[in-house]
Structure formats: C-alpha cells, structure tokens
Amino acid sequence: MKDSHALVCGDFNFKDINWSLKESIIGDQSSTAFIECMNDCYLIQYVSENTRYREGNIPSLLDLVMTNESDMIDTIEYSSPLGKSDHVVINFIFNCYSEESSDSVNRYLYHKGDYDKLRDRLINQSWNTNQSVDEMWSCFTERIQHAVDECIPLSKSGPKQKKKPWVTGKALSAIKEKNRAWKKYKYCKNETNYNLYAEKRNIVTSECREAKCNFEKKLCENIKEDTKSFWKYIRSQCKTKSCVGDLEVEEGSTTSDNRVKVEIFNRFFCSVFNQEDTDSIPLLEEREFSDELQDIVVTPTLVEKKLLKLDPSKSPGEDQVHPRVLKESASIISSFLCSLFNKSLQHGQLPKAWKSAVVVPLHKKGSRSKAQNYRPVSLTSIICKIFESIIRDHLVLHMDSNNLFIEHQHGFRSQRSCVTQLLEVIDDWYEILDAGGCIDTIYLDFQKAFDTVPHCRLKNKLNSYGIRGNVLKWIEEFLNDRVQSVRIGNTLSEKSKVISGIPQGSVLGPILFLIYINDLPDIVKSSVKLFADDTKLYAEVMSSNDSEKIQEDLNSLAKWSDKWQLKFNADKCKSMHIGRGNPKQEYHMNSGNKEVTIKQTDCEKDLGVTFDERMKFDIHIANIVNKANQRLGLIRRSFEFMDKTMFLQLYKSLIRPTLEYATVIWSPWLKKDIVAIEQVQRRATRLIREIRDLSYENRLLSLGLPTLIYRRERADMLQLFKVMKGFDEVHLTSVHPQRFNSTRGHRMKLEKKHHRLKSTMNSFIPRSVNSWNSLPEDCIECETVNSFKSNLNNAWKHKANKFSYTF
C-alpha cells in the first residue's frame, strides 16, 4: 500500500476490540493480529458506535470504515437497519481528490529577488519624518512597492504551470529527448530506433530517480528551517485536501462558490461579536505597583533586531509588505520605522491599514461543511506586528516586575508552559488521591473568548494595573474601529466592522487577554489553573459540603462572567469525578436566564493530554500512538527514497515529538502501554531498506537512536533539573529534599516517600527520585540545561535500556 490511497469498509466481526484503546478486551490473538496488521498498513478506523443490535445479544461494533489518510472521511452518521438486517446503516462523506480551478495570478518570487539592488534602491531614498502617521505609512509602502516591482521577479501561476516539484532542467531535457526518440520510432519502427528510445527511456528513469532523491533529501535537511516547503510537498502527495469544503447555507443546501462561502464566514465571525453595555462599566480595584507604564521609547537598534527575527516564509497582511523584503532591508528602514512607531505612540494614532485584517478560516474539528467549526485567524500588517511585539515586551516586563500576574496563569509566560501547569495539577491530585480523597474537576469553556473581550472594560482593567498614558491610549486606538474581511483562495468578502474582541493572530492579543482574566481566580475558593482561556476549577470532595463550595464558586464565576461580559459556554463546560467513592455530584452554571446542568465526562483532553477519572492514561497513549502511526504512514507514502540520514531527520521532527509530548505527566508503567508506544518506533525503523532485516536493537544501534523507554527517563531528569534549578517556575509539594547529610552523592538529593497507590508511586516525582539521586555531581552542578543534557548523556552512555528493549 506504499503508493496507494485506501478506503476499506465492511463487516469484520471483531466484536471484542475496544476501538478507543485499540486493543482486544479479552486478549484474543486474532483480534490482536488484526490490530497489528492495521497499524502496519497505517490504517485509521472511524466507526465509534455499536453497529449490530440483535435481540438477546449485547450490542457490538462489527462494521468498520478505514482509510490511510486522516481527512478522507467526514461526518459519520448511523441510521436504522435496512429490511430485516440487524446491522445499522453507516453514512459518511468520502472526500475524494479534486483539482481546484484557480485564476492565473501574478506572484512575486521573493526567493529569487535581487536584494542588493533593492537595498541600493531604498538607501538612496530621502525619508521624510515630518509628516502625519498616515502620510508616513503611505510614503513607506509606496517606496517599498516600487523597490519590489524593480527587484523582485514576477511569475504567472495557473493551472497550466503545474509540474512535479522535483523535476530539474536536466530531467526535463531527458524527457523531451525520450519523447522525440519515441516519435521517431513510431514513424519508422526498426530495431535501431527502438534501441535509441530504450536508451533515452533509461536515462530518463535514472535522471528522475536522482532528481527526486536529491529533492527529498533537501526537503528533509531543511525541515526545521523551511517547514512550509516540506508540508507543501506532503500535501501534494495526499489525495484529499485540507481546504474549506462545501459550506451549508441557511436553506440546508451546500455551496462550492467561494464568493458565497466568504460571505457565510464573514456573517458568522461577525455574529459572535459582543455588544458592550457601556452604561454600567465596572471598575477593578487598583492593584499595587511600584511604577506605571505610561510611555515607551523605541530605538532604531531595537527595530532592526525585531526585523532580523522575521520569518520570511510567513504571509503578509492586507498591505502586502512581505517579511522577506523587510528582513533584507532591515538596516535601511529601521530608522524610519522607529520614527513612525514613536510618532504613532505619542499621538495615539495608527495608520488605517494597521486596523484592517484579512481573516482566514481554519478548521477546528467536526464537519467541514459548518462555518461554526472554523476559527478565524487574522493576517495583519507585519510592520504593525513588530510594533505590537515591542509594546507586548514592555507590558510583560511591567506585569512581571510588579508581580501583577496571578500564579495560576501558565499561558504565554516565560518559564511556564502547558507542562508546568499540568505538573502542578497532577501533583495536587495525586496527593489527594494517595490520602484516600476524591476530586471534582470542572473544565470551563469561554464562549468565543478572544472575539468577545469588551474594549471599554479592558481599558479599565489595564488602567487598574498601572498601564496608562500614551501606552493605554495607543492600545485603545489599536482595538477601536477595526475592520476585517474573510479570504478563501483569491476571493475576499466585504469588509465588516469589528466591535469587540482581540484579533486572533495578533502579537499583542494574548497578553491583553491574560490581563483581562487576571482577576478571575480571586473570586473563588477552590483551586484554579489557567492556560490563556483554558480554565479548570478543582477541589477535594469528601461530602456534600465540599460539592456545595464548588457550586458556590461556579455561581461566583457566572456573576464575574456577567459583570465583565465574557461569557462561559455552559453547554461545553464539563465535570469529571476522580477517585473511588466519589459522590459524583451534579453541578450547574447560569447561562443567560437559564440554569444549565454541567455535563459529566469520564475523560477529557487537557492541554494535549487526555485524563480519565481513574487517573490512567491508556486512552491518551492510544491516541498518540494512532496519531504517530498516521504521520508515519504519511512519510512512507510521500518519500520514495529513505536512507538513515533522511529517516532520522523526519522521525525526530515529526514522529518522536508526538510520542514524547508531556511524557513527565503520563509516562506509562503498564507493560501493554510501554509496548504499544515502542512498537511505533520499531515499525518506523523498518522503513529503511538496508537495515530492515536486522533485529530492533541492532537497528537502534545502527541509527544511534535510543529506546523510547530511555528517552522518557531522560525527559524526567531534564524536567526535574529545570524544577530544582528554577528554569521552570513550578511549585510542587511532593519535592522533599533529604533531611540528613550524606557524604555520598550530590547535595540536591530528594527524599523518597511511601505511597499507597501504584498510580501515585509511578507519578513524576516518586518515579524520578532514584534516578535523580544516583546522578553524578557534575550533572547536578550544571548551570544551563544544555550542559546538563551533555553531562547526562555522558553519564548514561552505557545505560542498560538505552538500546535494549527488555522488561
């Protein structure tokens, strides 16, 4: 199935397979072999509900729909059986490959630009800074555009110019010679002409193989620097496209016309805006701070530094000023942009182009035919983003230096991440569970959080945190009178006013949102953890009184939501009850004028890690194994030539990170889970022809690739080092330094506590203590994370599980 794209469906009669975990419930050998065969063929199974109902029998899932591309199937529905059949009818949308017609468009080839000439063109310009902000911006964009027209070549792209991306001029010449030889043979069929054609044909085969091999090697070598080209090639190999599909219209029918689709998206994205109640704007109690942030002085050096950090592969905003041009001319334009930024800040004015955004709809999940399943991402002016980043840096410095950020917020902050937040959460949860307690967790969902932030209330909160003067005036102007239009392909919708929210895709947006919800934890008594708008509330519950306190907190949050006009989507909020003997109390949340019962769930995906009510991670492990296997299948179908170097570049960039994200949270301790994860790497190493017949251990030695068991233990040490040395700002109650002085080992040894539960014993700190305490002192005394990695690798170079896969 290397080069084919498969759809397989039918009654397979494996009723004992748990498809959420992708394992046999009773350990049946044929079912296990079937699952392994599916994995080896990189197939994805979509059916999740029972498909056979017979009187007297337990309902079972027998009918399967499988593909080897993740986007081939959309919207599975289950209908009543036909006739006397006891199998339900499965309806699904099969996304076939389709060529999208596109108009010919003149595009600038920025990678072929003459940037020496462009710099000469710009350096000879006289830049007038004694103008208004709009005049300065018009002058800047006009001169940049003239320089681009002179120095950047144009290419007319259209349907007729499509060819394989790996075809070189030499290969193309060989193909033309082969075609001429074939025509000559057809005209006069003799042995001489046929031999000439066969010779040319063999040359074409050799040239094409070499060209494709070199192209694929170059893609792999540049995968980290040029991800855009890599994924463009991968998408070209797929039979389905991840673009916007046919959209439902109000009457229930669908449309494929981009002109209609952009207007549908535009209406939907505008419908979620929040009309702020300006008659009664609440005030936030002023926080304590040592100094105010009123003004910012921008320097040419700072602007040039920001320009040089631009990613040339990113798309420009509506002004079409490309980041490659800005980066190449950074030393020349930095002084003028510095004057523009300072004037914009002093006068509280922004060029109109900075307030206009092109919105691109990105699919989240669910059916691609519904507009509500897409999120808007704004493409705004690159120059404006540079200025936003300067203001953001000063906002963060002000909030951090005055200790104004709440401890519970881990999003978009230095020394914090998804992992640090989850570490604090599981540290609290395991301590409660090990003491015999239970936990109730409420996962809260804001309703279109970034799009509904009210501007006047945000301004008041910024003022309360000491952000005033020119900075506050500029932010207010940045948010007011914005417009947006939706783009699909080359089609743009009409412009619409943006009356609330912070542009998704802006640089300043995330920090403004953090400040807006910064006071939320102050109104509750339970524990709260946040990562931007991802919010969870949890507490130990041993009686109805504990549940009532959580309910009181939910009522307080609902009042906060009404007061600050940032609504919770009560229908999407969920509660999870963890621990044996949990009373599993129902919780409610006020939504508008009605009280909604919060849905109970037995598992929830939290910051990329799936938790369940048993605090086991088998569902999460099954999910990441499936995802890694899908990516592995994508690589196998896309790359025809695979040597060791290419494999290592692809595997380390695409597959292994999927299997290792947040392993300190969910690291497996059951054999079945360890085997399932290691099996992905075992399968991956078989892609290399020259070592395919070696044993797994010898393949790892040949590649210098450690086992994933070793990698997880190494990740534990790295994370513990960051915690102990303060590189990560995380507070763990389970970290207990040894109380006695020891003449052996290092000075940062940890005490190993006794734990009642196996799950707690195998959690992050308890499982890491022995390995940490046995590290040599030169590892512990490292001053940087990189030096620790180097010393750890040296200390563990002969570790038993590094290349050996045994239990």
GROMACS .gro file of N, CA and C in nm, residues 124 244 468 482 490 540 551:
model
   21
  124ASN      N    1   1.895   5.515  -0.128
  124ASN     CA    2   1.904   5.643  -0.199
  124ASN      C    3   1.778   5.728  -0.185
  244VAL      N    4  -1.110   2.456   0.274
  244VAL     CA    5  -1.251   2.474   0.311
  244VAL      C    6  -1.337   2.399   0.210
  468ARG      N    7  -0.102   5.309   3.159
  468ARG     CA    8  -0.171   5.437   3.140
  468ARG      C    9  -0.098   5.521   3.035
  482ARG      N   10  -1.174   4.878   1.407
  482ARG     CA   11  -1.110   4.777   1.323
  482ARG      C   12  -1.210   4.723   1.221
  490ASN      N   13  -0.831   3.331  -0.361
  490ASN     CA   14  -0.813   3.470  -0.403
  490ASN      C   15  -0.941   3.551  -0.390
  540GLU      N   16  -1.092   1.902   4.650
  540GLU     CA   17  -1.117   1.772   4.713
  540GLU      C   18  -1.263   1.767   4.759
  551GLN      N   19  -1.995   2.447   4.389
  551GLN     CA   20  -2.110   2.510   4.325
  551GLN      C   21  -2.113   2.660   4.353
   0.00000   0.00000   0.00000
